[in-house]
Amino acid sequence: MIKLAVFGNPIEHSLSPDIHAQFAQQTGLTVEYKKILAPINGFSESANHFINEGASGFNVTVPFKLDAFNFASKLTLNAKMAGAVNTIKIKDKVIIGENTDGIGLVNDLVSNLKIDLKDKVVLILGAGGATQGILLPILEKSPKRVMIANRTASKAKKLQQDFLSYGKTCGFGLEKIKHDPVDIIINATSASLDGKMPDIAGGCANGAICYDLMYGKQTPFMDWAKANNAAMIVDGLGMLVEQAASSFEFWTGKKPNTQPVISNLRR
Ligand code: NDP
């Protein structure tokens, strides 16, 4: 029995147990995957308790990704650069922290949507935790340039500095977005959660692939993309399933087939 879980607060809404149950069925592994509601100031205690019960690993969601980063005794490069951990694996009593969010986005773009990132111009809206998590996997695909535009310009500039050695990046305020066409626009702000559109008066969606990390509903960003002749409009459900698949593979060594799981969730 492989004991897994997802830690969060709140956690009731999580789709992860359903996704991992489908992966377990596909791969023929016996997996128990549960939701654990950890107290806001009690992540480490909850996590240690689960490890002592014989856990093989677990996922971590809001608001514990930074706690998990500090909890891990060893970090992958992805986790280091993301500054956050969404996946913990226990191996030979070592607590290894990984971040599969960015890998999930890139796998959705490349494998599911057949979008080659090489030499593409990518505009990312937002400079929060999600953007920090997706930057390295995107830059590893050799885009021509990654522009990070954020409401608070200083955060975008900081990310530009932090990721300079991994590829061509630039960071600036949302108001500096030019009308020049880009290949891919990724909405990694949390504006969609509030039913809002980031203020990108100068932005141009014409012919671009527009990807909102949010999933589960039509967002103002997706409406804007449609009204501005985007070439393709995508939500973050594929990323959710792909990051889960990457975690599953990290724990078990088995790569699940994500397509049927994405289709099931869409239904
Ligand atoms: P953070 O709180 O770390 O960052 C929020 C970002 O959004 C900041 O850059 C903030 O700007 C910006 N922002 C918030 N409101 C507005 C607004 N009204 N206009 C313009 N910018 C705004 O959040 P995360 O980075 O962790 O998450 C971002 C989104 O990504 C969420 O919707 C989350 O659900 C989604 N996500 C999806 C995943 C998936 O699997 N599909 C995985 C991970 C995240 P400022 O710095 O100026 O405050």
PDB file of N, CA and C in Angstrom, residues 146-236:
ATOM      1  N   VAL A 146      11.065  35.615 -22.408  1.00  0.00           N
ATOM      2  CA  VAL A 146       9.944  35.537 -21.473  1.00  0.00           C
ATOM      3  C   VAL A 146       9.796  36.890 -20.795  1.00  0.00           C
ATOM      4  N   MET A 147       8.633  37.522 -21.001  1.00  0.00           N
ATOM      5  CA  MET A 147       8.366  38.820 -20.382  1.00  0.00           C
ATOM      6  C   MET A 147       7.438  38.607 -19.195  1.00  0.00           C
ATOM      7  N   ILE A 148       7.821  39.189 -18.066  1.00  0.00           N
ATOM      8  CA  ILE A 148       6.999  39.052 -16.856  1.00  0.00           C
ATOM      9  C   ILE A 148       6.424  40.432 -16.542  1.00  0.00           C
ATOM     10  N   ALA A 149       5.104  40.549 -16.601  1.00  0.00           N
ATOM     11  CA  ALA A 149       4.465  41.837 -16.324  1.00  0.00           C
ATOM     12  C   ALA A 149       3.604  41.704 -15.080  1.00  0.00           C
ATOM     13  N   ASN A 150       3.832  42.574 -14.120  1.00  0.00           N
ATOM     14  CA  ASN A 150       3.075  42.474 -12.867  1.00  0.00           C
ATOM     15  C   ASN A 150       2.560  43.829 -12.421  1.00  0.00           C
ATOM     16  N   ARG A 151       1.421  43.796 -11.694  1.00  0.00           N
ATOM     17  CA  ARG A 151       0.840  45.029 -11.144  1.00  0.00           C
ATOM     18  C   ARG A 151       1.901  45.761 -10.309  1.00  0.00           C
ATOM     19  N   THR A 152       2.616  45.006  -9.458  1.00  0.00           N
ATOM     20  CA  THR A 152       3.715  45.585  -8.679  1.00  0.00           C
ATOM     21  C   THR A 152       5.004  45.281  -9.450  1.00  0.00           C
ATOM     22  N   ALA A 153       5.518  46.312 -10.157  1.00  0.00           N
ATOM     23  CA  ALA A 153       6.632  46.083 -11.089  1.00  0.00           C
ATOM     24  C   ALA A 153       7.868  45.499 -10.408  1.00  0.00           C
ATOM     25  N   SER A 154       8.129  45.904  -9.159  1.00  0.00           N
ATOM     26  CA  SER A 154       9.361  45.471  -8.489  1.00  0.00           C
ATOM     27  C   SER A 154       9.443  43.940  -8.383  1.00  0.00           C
ATOM     28  N   LYS A 155       8.296  43.284  -8.211  1.00  0.00           N
ATOM     29  CA  LYS A 155       8.311  41.809  -8.078  1.00  0.00           C
ATOM     30  C   LYS A 155       8.693  41.163  -9.410  1.00  0.00           C
ATOM     31  N   ALA A 156       8.223  41.754 -10.509  1.00  0.00           N
ATOM     32  CA  ALA A 156       8.562  41.216 -11.837  1.00  0.00           C
ATOM     33  C   ALA A 156      10.062  41.422 -12.098  1.00  0.00           C
ATOM     34  N   LYS A 157      10.571  42.583 -11.690  1.00  0.00           N
ATOM     35  CA  LYS A 157      12.000  42.860 -11.901  1.00  0.00           C
ATOM     36  C   LYS A 157      12.863  41.913 -11.070  1.00  0.00           C
ATOM     37  N   LYS A 158      12.394  41.585  -9.875  1.00  0.00           N
ATOM     38  CA  LYS A 158      13.151  40.660  -9.010  1.00  0.00           C
ATOM     39  C   LYS A 158      13.227  39.280  -9.667  1.00  0.00           C
ATOM     40  N   LEU A 159      12.098  38.816 -10.228  1.00  0.00           N
ATOM     41  CA  LEU A 159      12.112  37.509 -10.892  1.00  0.00           C
ATOM     42  C   LEU A 159      13.045  37.532 -12.103  1.00  0.00           C
ATOM     43  N   GLN A 160      13.029  38.643 -12.838  1.00  0.00           N
ATOM     44  CA  GLN A 160      13.952  38.767 -13.982  1.00  0.00           C
ATOM     45  C   GLN A 160      15.392  38.530 -13.514  1.00  0.00           C
ATOM     46  N   GLN A 161      15.771  39.174 -12.424  1.00  0.00           N
ATOM     47  CA  GLN A 161      17.137  39.029 -11.890  1.00  0.00           C
ATOM     48  C   GLN A 161      17.404  37.582 -11.478  1.00  0.00           C
ATOM     49  N   ASP A 162      16.454  36.991 -10.756  1.00  0.00           N
ATOM     50  CA  ASP A 162      16.662  35.642 -10.208  1.00  0.00           C
ATOM     51  C   ASP A 162      16.821  34.581 -11.298  1.00  0.00           C
ATOM     52  N   PHE A 163      16.181  34.820 -12.464  1.00  0.00           N
ATOM     53  CA  PHE A 163      16.173  33.785 -13.502  1.00  0.00           C
ATOM     54  C   PHE A 163      17.063  34.123 -14.700  1.00  0.00           C
ATOM     55  N   LEU A 164      17.831  35.211 -14.585  1.00  0.00           N
ATOM     56  CA  LEU A 164      18.654  35.671 -15.712  1.00  0.00           C
ATOM     57  C   LEU A 164      19.542  34.581 -16.292  1.00  0.00           C
ATOM     58  N   SER A 165      20.115  33.754 -15.420  1.00  0.00           N
ATOM     59  CA  SER A 165      21.080  32.774 -15.917  1.00  0.00           C
ATOM     60  C   SER A 165      20.401  31.588 -16.617  1.00  0.00           C
ATOM     61  N   TYR A 166      19.057  31.536 -16.606  1.00  0.00           N
ATOM     62  CA  TYR A 166      18.369  30.401 -17.240  1.00  0.00           C
ATOM     63  C   TYR A 166      17.779  30.738 -18.608  1.00  0.00           C
ATOM     64  N   GLY A 167      17.835  32.020 -19.013  1.00  0.00           N
ATOM     65  CA  GLY A 167      17.285  32.387 -20.318  1.00  0.00           C
ATOM     66  C   GLY A 167      16.991  33.875 -20.358  1.00  0.00           C
ATOM     67  N   LYS A 168      16.468  34.313 -21.519  1.00  0.00           N
ATOM     68  CA  LYS A 168      16.233  35.745 -21.698  1.00  0.00           C
ATOM     69  C   LYS A 168      14.892  36.149 -21.058  1.00  0.00           C
ATOM     70  N   THR A 169      14.964  36.895 -19.985  1.00  0.00           N
ATOM     71  CA  THR A 169      13.749  37.335 -19.304  1.00  0.00           C
ATOM     72  C   THR A 169      13.765  38.851 -19.135  1.00  0.00           C
ATOM     73  N   CYS A 170      12.591  39.452 -19.048  1.00  0.00           N
ATOM     74  CA  CYS A 170      12.535  40.855 -18.627  1.00  0.00           C
ATOM     75  C   CYS A 170      11.284  41.049 -17.776  1.00  0.00           C
ATOM     76  N   GLY A 171      11.395  41.943 -16.804  1.00  0.00           N
ATOM     77  CA  GLY A 171      10.290  42.158 -15.868  1.00  0.00           C
ATOM     78  C   GLY A 171       9.913  43.628 -15.820  1.00  0.00           C
ATOM     79  N   PHE A 172       8.594  43.909 -15.789  1.00  0.00           N
ATOM     80  CA  PHE A 172       8.130  45.304 -15.771  1.00  0.00           C
ATOM     81  C   PHE A 172       6.680  45.351 -15.261  1.00  0.00           C
ATOM     82  N   GLY A 173       6.151  46.577 -15.159  1.00  0.00           N
ATOM     83  CA  GLY A 173       4.778  46.763 -14.687  1.00  0.00           C
ATOM     84  C   GLY A 173       3.765  46.477 -15.792  1.00  0.00           C
ATOM     85  N   LEU A 174       2.538  46.128 -15.406  1.00  0.00           N
ATOM     86  CA  LEU A 174       1.493  45.810 -16.395  1.00  0.00           C
ATOM     87  C   LEU A 174       1.285  46.947 -17.397  1.00  0.00           C
ATOM     88  N   GLU A 175       1.449  48.201 -16.914  1.00  0.00           N
ATOM     89  CA  GLU A 175       1.186  49.368 -17.774  1.00  0.00           C
ATOM     90  C   GLU A 175       2.215  49.507 -18.885  1.00  0.00           C
ATOM     91  N   LYS A 176       3.326  48.753 -18.769  1.00  0.00           N
ATOM     92  CA  LYS A 176       4.377  48.852 -19.798  1.00  0.00           C
ATOM     93  C   LYS A 176       4.184  47.839 -20.930  1.00  0.00           C
ATOM     94  N   ILE A 177       3.129  47.018 -20.825  1.00  0.00           N
ATOM     95  CA  ILE A 177       2.908  46.030 -21.893  1.00  0.00           C
ATOM     96  C   ILE A 177       2.619  46.775 -23.197  1.00  0.00           C
ATOM     97  N   LYS A 178       3.328  46.363 -24.247  1.00  0.00           N
ATOM     98  CA  LYS A 178       3.157  47.039 -25.540  1.00  0.00           C
ATOM     99  C   LYS A 178       2.129  46.299 -26.393  1.00  0.00           C
ATOM    100  N   HIS A 179       1.694  46.939 -27.448  1.00  0.00           N
ATOM    101  CA  HIS A 179       0.689  46.348 -28.319  1.00  0.00           C
ATOM    102  C   HIS A 179       1.304  45.319 -29.286  1.00  0.00           C
ATOM    103  N   ASP A 180       2.617  45.100 -29.188  1.00  0.00           N
ATOM    104  CA  ASP A 180       3.294  44.161 -30.101  1.00  0.00           C
ATOM    105  C   ASP A 180       2.760  42.747 -29.904  1.00  0.00           C
ATOM    106  N   PRO A 181       2.608  41.995 -31.003  1.00  0.00           N
ATOM    107  CA  PRO A 181       2.110  40.625 -30.848  1.00  0.00           C
ATOM    108  C   PRO A 181       3.113  39.720 -30.114  1.00  0.00           C
ATOM    109  N   VAL A 182       2.575  38.777 -29.362  1.00  0.00           N
ATOM    110  CA  VAL A 182       3.411  37.762 -28.702  1.00  0.00           C
ATOM    111  C   VAL A 182       2.824  36.398 -29.076  1.00  0.00           C
ATOM    112  N   ASP A 183       3.574  35.331 -28.819  1.00  0.00           N
ATOM    113  CA  ASP A 183       3.081  33.999 -29.192  1.00  0.00           C
ATOM    114  C   ASP A 183       2.158  33.405 -28.130  1.00  0.00           C
ATOM    115  N   ILE A 184       2.543  33.595 -26.861  1.00  0.00           N
ATOM    116  CA  ILE A 184       1.789  32.953 -25.777  1.00  0.00           C
ATOM    117  C   ILE A 184       1.608  33.957 -24.634  1.00  0.00           C
ATOM    118  N   ILE A 185       0.381  34.073 -24.131  1.00  0.00           N
ATOM    119  CA  ILE A 185       0.136  34.896 -22.940  1.00  0.00           C
ATOM    120  C   ILE A 185      -0.385  33.971 -21.840  1.00  0.00           C
ATOM    121  N   ILE A 186       0.310  33.974 -20.705  1.00  0.00           N
ATOM    122  CA  ILE A 186      -0.106  33.124 -19.586  1.00  0.00           C
ATOM    123  C   ILE A 186      -0.615  34.022 -18.464  1.00  0.00           C
ATOM    124  N   ASN A 187      -1.872  33.856 -18.085  1.00  0.00           N
ATOM    125  CA  ASN A 187      -2.390  34.635 -16.961  1.00  0.00           C
ATOM    126  C   ASN A 187      -2.101  33.876 -15.671  1.00  0.00           C
ATOM    127  N   ALA A 188      -1.036  34.294 -14.984  1.00  0.00           N
ATOM    128  CA  ALA A 188      -0.658  33.663 -13.715  1.00  0.00           C
ATOM    129  C   ALA A 188      -0.943  34.609 -12.557  1.00  0.00           C
ATOM    130  N   THR A 189      -1.860  35.572 -12.780  1.00  0.00           N
ATOM    131  CA  THR A 189      -2.310  36.394 -11.650  1.00  0.00           C
ATOM    132  C   THR A 189      -3.435  35.646 -10.951  1.00  0.00           C
ATOM    133  N   SER A 190      -3.773  36.112  -9.760  1.00  0.00           N
ATOM    134  CA  SER A 190      -4.935  35.516  -9.082  1.00  0.00           C
ATOM    135  C   SER A 190      -6.185  36.354  -9.335  1.00  0.00           C
ATOM    136  N   ALA A 191      -6.120  37.291 -10.325  1.00  0.00           N
ATOM    137  CA  ALA A 191      -7.271  38.152 -10.619  1.00  0.00           C
ATOM    138  C   ALA A 191      -8.505  37.324 -10.966  1.00  0.00           C
ATOM    139  N   SER A 192      -8.316  36.203 -11.682  1.00  0.00           N
ATOM    140  CA  SER A 192      -9.456  35.376 -12.095  1.00  0.00           C
ATOM    141  C   SER A 192     -10.232  34.843 -10.888  1.00  0.00           C
ATOM    142  N   LEU A 193      -9.512  34.612  -9.787  1.00  0.00           N
ATOM    143  CA  LEU A 193     -10.188  34.111  -8.575  1.00  0.00           C
ATOM    144  C   LEU A 193     -11.218  35.120  -8.083  1.00  0.00           C
ATOM    145  N   ASP A 194     -10.935  36.422  -8.344  1.00  0.00           N
ATOM    146  CA  ASP A 194     -11.858  37.502  -7.925  1.00  0.00           C
ATOM    147  C   ASP A 194     -12.776  37.918  -9.066  1.00  0.00           C
ATOM    148  N   GLY A 195     -12.759  37.153 -10.167  1.00  0.00           N
ATOM    149  CA  GLY A 195     -13.598  37.505 -11.318  1.00  0.00           C
ATOM    150  C   GLY A 195     -13.144  38.778 -11.997  1.00  0.00           C
ATOM    151  N   LYS A 196     -11.828  39.061 -11.927  1.00  0.00           N
ATOM    152  CA  LYS A 196     -11.315  40.301 -12.518  1.00  0.00           C
ATOM    153  C   LYS A 196     -10.328  40.016 -13.647  1.00  0.00           C
ATOM    154  N   MET A 197     -10.104  41.046 -14.444  1.00  0.00           N
ATOM    155  CA  MET A 197      -9.141  40.990 -15.543  1.00  0.00           C
ATOM    156  C   MET A 197      -7.962  41.881 -15.166  1.00  0.00           C
ATOM    157  N   PRO A 198      -6.710  41.396 -15.257  1.00  0.00           N
ATOM    158  CA  PRO A 198      -5.583  42.299 -15.001  1.00  0.00           C
ATOM    159  C   PRO A 198      -5.650  43.481 -15.975  1.00  0.00           C
ATOM    160  N   ASP A 199      -5.270  44.647 -15.514  1.00  0.00           N
ATOM    161  CA  ASP A 199      -5.381  45.847 -16.346  1.00  0.00           C
ATOM    162  C   ASP A 199      -4.232  45.877 -17.357  1.00  0.00           C
ATOM    163  N   ILE A 200      -4.492  45.337 -18.554  1.00  0.00           N
ATOM    164  CA  ILE A 200      -3.437  45.287 -19.576  1.00  0.00           C
ATOM    165  C   ILE A 200      -3.927  46.009 -20.832  1.00  0.00           C
ATOM    166  N   ALA A 201      -4.223  47.280 -20.636  1.00  0.00           N
ATOM    167  CA  ALA A 201      -4.799  48.085 -21.715  1.00  0.00           C
ATOM    168  C   ALA A 201      -3.982  47.987 -23.003  1.00  0.00           C
ATOM    169  N   GLY A 202      -2.640  47.884 -22.867  1.00  0.00           N
ATOM    170  CA  GLY A 202      -1.795  47.856 -24.062  1.00  0.00           C
ATOM    171  C   GLY A 202      -1.629  46.472 -24.671  1.00  0.00           C
ATOM    172  N   GLY A 203      -2.191  45.447 -24.041  1.00  0.00           N
ATOM    173  CA  GLY A 203      -1.923  44.070 -24.468  1.00  0.00           C
ATOM    174  C   GLY A 203      -2.560  43.698 -25.793  1.00  0.00           C
ATOM    175  N   CYS A 204      -1.952  42.700 -26.447  1.00  0.00           N
ATOM    176  CA  CYS A 204      -2.444  42.271 -27.751  1.00  0.00           C
ATOM    177  C   CYS A 204      -2.562  40.749 -27.773  1.00  0.00           C
ATOM    178  N   ALA A 205      -3.801  40.245 -27.881  1.00  0.00           N
ATOM    179  CA  ALA A 205      -4.006  38.790 -27.888  1.00  0.00           C
ATOM    180  C   ALA A 205      -4.078  38.245 -29.306  1.00  0.00           C
ATOM    181  N   ASN A 206      -4.083  39.139 -30.291  1.00  0.00           N
ATOM    182  CA  ASN A 206      -4.313  38.737 -31.674  1.00  0.00           C
ATOM    183  C   ASN A 206      -3.330  37.647 -32.123  1.00  0.00           C
ATOM    184  N   GLY A 207      -3.859  36.461 -32.427  1.00  0.00           N
ATOM    185  CA  GLY A 207      -3.015  35.365 -32.896  1.00  0.00           C
ATOM    186  C   GLY A 207      -2.238  34.647 -31.800  1.00  0.00           C
ATOM    187  N   ALA A 208      -2.426  35.055 -30.540  1.00  0.00           N
ATOM    188  CA  ALA A 208      -1.659  34.434 -29.444  1.00  0.00           C
ATOM    189  C   ALA A 208      -2.422  33.268 -28.822  1.00  0.00           C
ATOM    190  N   ILE A 209      -1.665  32.372 -28.206  1.00  0.00           N
ATOM    191  CA  ILE A 209      -2.270  31.321 -27.387  1.00  0.00           C
ATOM    192  C   ILE A 209      -2.448  31.924 -25.992  1.00  0.00           C
ATOM    193  N   CYS A 210      -3.655  31.917 -25.484  1.00  0.00           N
ATOM    194  CA  CYS A 210      -3.929  32.533 -24.177  1.00  0.00           C
ATOM    195  C   CYS A 210      -4.274  31.452 -23.167  1.00  0.00           C
ATOM    196  N   TYR A 211      -3.479  31.379 -22.103  1.00  0.00           N
ATOM    197  CA  TYR A 211      -3.605  30.289 -21.119  1.00  0.00           C
ATOM    198  C   TYR A 211      -3.854  30.903 -19.747  1.00  0.00           C
ATOM    199  N   ASP A 212      -4.985  30.559 -19.152  1.00  0.00           N
ATOM    200  CA  ASP A 212      -5.273  31.028 -17.783  1.00  0.00           C
ATOM    201  C   ASP A 212      -4.986  29.876 -16.819  1.00  0.00           C
ATOM    202  N   LEU A 213      -4.169  30.108 -15.796  1.00  0.00           N
ATOM    203  CA  LEU A 213      -3.853  29.024 -14.852  1.00  0.00           C
ATOM    204  C   LEU A 213      -5.086  28.602 -14.047  1.00  0.00           C
ATOM    205  N   MET A 214      -6.053  29.484 -13.975  1.00  0.00           N
ATOM    206  CA  MET A 214      -7.301  29.179 -13.271  1.00  0.00           C
ATOM    207  C   MET A 214      -8.094  28.112 -14.042  1.00  0.00           C
ATOM    208  N   TYR A 215      -8.828  27.272 -13.346  1.00  0.00           N
ATOM    209  CA  TYR A 215      -9.665  26.293 -14.044  1.00  0.00           C
ATOM    210  C   TYR A 215     -11.032  26.236 -13.369  1.00  0.00           C
ATOM    211  N   GLY A 216     -11.974  25.652 -14.091  1.00  0.00           N
ATOM    212  CA  GLY A 216     -13.296  25.432 -13.491  1.00  0.00           C
ATOM    213  C   GLY A 216     -14.334  26.452 -13.897  1.00  0.00           C
ATOM    214  N   LYS A 217     -13.900  27.574 -14.485  1.00  0.00           N
ATOM    215  CA  LYS A 217     -14.907  28.515 -14.997  1.00  0.00           C
ATOM    216  C   LYS A 217     -14.304  29.429 -16.051  1.00  0.00           C
ATOM    217  N   GLN A 218     -15.208  29.990 -16.857  1.00  0.00           N
ATOM    218  CA  GLN A 218     -14.806  30.976 -17.867  1.00  0.00           C
ATOM    219  C   GLN A 218     -14.367  32.244 -17.125  1.00  0.00           C
ATOM    220  N   THR A 219     -13.188  32.759 -17.445  1.00  0.00           N
ATOM    221  CA  THR A 219     -12.671  33.915 -16.699  1.00  0.00           C
ATOM    222  C   THR A 219     -12.708  35.170 -17.571  1.00  0.00           C
ATOM    223  N   PRO A 220     -12.630  36.355 -16.942  1.00  0.00           N
ATOM    224  CA  PRO A 220     -12.568  37.595 -17.740  1.00  0.00           C
ATOM    225  C   PRO A 220     -11.365  37.597 -18.694  1.00  0.00           C
ATOM    226  N   PHE A 221     -10.253  36.973 -18.298  1.00  0.00           N
ATOM    227  CA  PHE A 221      -9.091  36.886 -19.192  1.00  0.00           C
ATOM    228  C   PHE A 221      -9.441  36.073 -20.441  1.00  0.00           C
ATOM    229  N   MET A 222     -10.174  34.980 -20.249  1.00  0.00           N
ATOM    230  CA  MET A 222     -10.567  34.152 -21.395  1.00  0.00           C
ATOM    231  C   MET A 222     -11.554  34.917 -22.292  1.00  0.00           C
ATOM    232  N   ASP A 223     -12.431  35.698 -21.686  1.00  0.00           N
ATOM    233  CA  ASP A 223     -13.362  36.534 -22.474  1.00  0.00           C
ATOM    234  C   ASP A 223     -12.569  37.565 -23.285  1.00  0.00           C
ATOM    235  N   TRP A 224     -11.574  38.182 -22.638  1.00  0.00           N
ATOM    236  CA  TRP A 224     -10.742  39.192 -23.303  1.00  0.00           C
ATOM    237  C   TRP A 224     -10.002  38.546 -24.478  1.00  0.00           C
ATOM    238  N   ALA A 225      -9.476  37.344 -24.254  1.00  0.00           N
ATOM    239  CA  ALA A 225      -8.735  36.644 -25.312  1.00  0.00           C
ATOM    240  C   ALA A 225      -9.653  36.369 -26.509  1.00  0.00           C
ATOM    241  N   LYS A 226     -10.879  35.968 -26.201  1.00  0.00           N
ATOM    242  CA  LYS A 226     -11.840  35.660 -27.286  1.00  0.00           C
ATOM    243  C   LYS A 226     -12.184  36.929 -28.063  1.00  0.00           C
ATOM    244  N   ALA A 227     -12.424  38.003 -27.337  1.00  0.00           N
ATOM    245  CA  ALA A 227     -12.806  39.264 -27.988  1.00  0.00           C
ATOM    246  C   ALA A 227     -11.646  39.856 -28.795  1.00  0.00           C
ATOM    247  N   ASN A 228     -10.418  39.408 -28.494  1.00  0.00           N
ATOM    248  CA  ASN A 228      -9.236  39.966 -29.160  1.00  0.00           C
ATOM    249  C   ASN A 228      -8.563  38.968 -30.101  1.00  0.00           C
ATOM    250  N   ASN A 229      -9.346  38.021 -30.603  1.00  0.00           N
ATOM    251  CA  ASN A 229      -8.879  37.098 -31.648  1.00  0.00           C
ATOM    252  C   ASN A 229      -7.678  36.247 -31.261  1.00  0.00           C
ATOM    253  N   ALA A 230      -7.695  35.695 -30.065  1.00  0.00           N
ATOM    254  CA  ALA A 230      -6.634  34.770 -29.674  1.00  0.00           C
ATOM    255  C   ALA A 230      -6.694  33.530 -30.568  1.00  0.00           C
ATOM    256  N   ALA A 231      -5.531  32.918 -30.804  1.00  0.00           N
ATOM    257  CA  ALA A 231      -5.496  31.722 -31.654  1.00  0.00           C
ATOM    258  C   ALA A 231      -6.040  30.507 -30.903  1.00  0.00           C
ATOM    259  N   MET A 232      -5.845  30.500 -29.586  1.00  0.00           N
ATOM    260  CA  MET A 232      -6.286  29.359 -28.772  1.00  0.00           C
ATOM    261  C   MET A 232      -6.506  29.869 -27.349  1.00  0.00           C
ATOM    262  N   ILE A 233      -7.536  29.364 -26.678  1.00  0.00           N
ATOM    263  CA  ILE A 233      -7.816  29.802 -25.297  1.00  0.00           C
ATOM    264  C   ILE A 233      -7.912  28.559 -24.417  1.00  0.00           C
ATOM    265  N   VAL A 234      -7.111  28.538 -23.361  1.00  0.00           N
ATOM    266  CA  VAL A 234      -7.005  27.320 -22.553  1.00  0.00           C
ATOM    267  C   VAL A 234      -7.101  27.672 -21.065  1.00  0.00           C
ATOM    268  N   ASP A 235      -7.725  26.793 -20.282  1.00  0.00           N
ATOM    269  CA  ASP A 235      -7.717  27.001 -18.829  1.00  0.00           C
ATOM    270  C   ASP A 235      -6.692  26.063 -18.174  1.00  0.00           C
ATOM    271  N   GLY A 236      -6.559  26.134 -16.844  1.00  0.00           N
ATOM    272  CA  GLY A 236      -5.479  25.434 -16.142  1.00  0.00           C
ATOM    273  C   GLY A 236      -5.797  24.017 -15.702  1.00  0.00           C
TER     274      GLY A 236
END
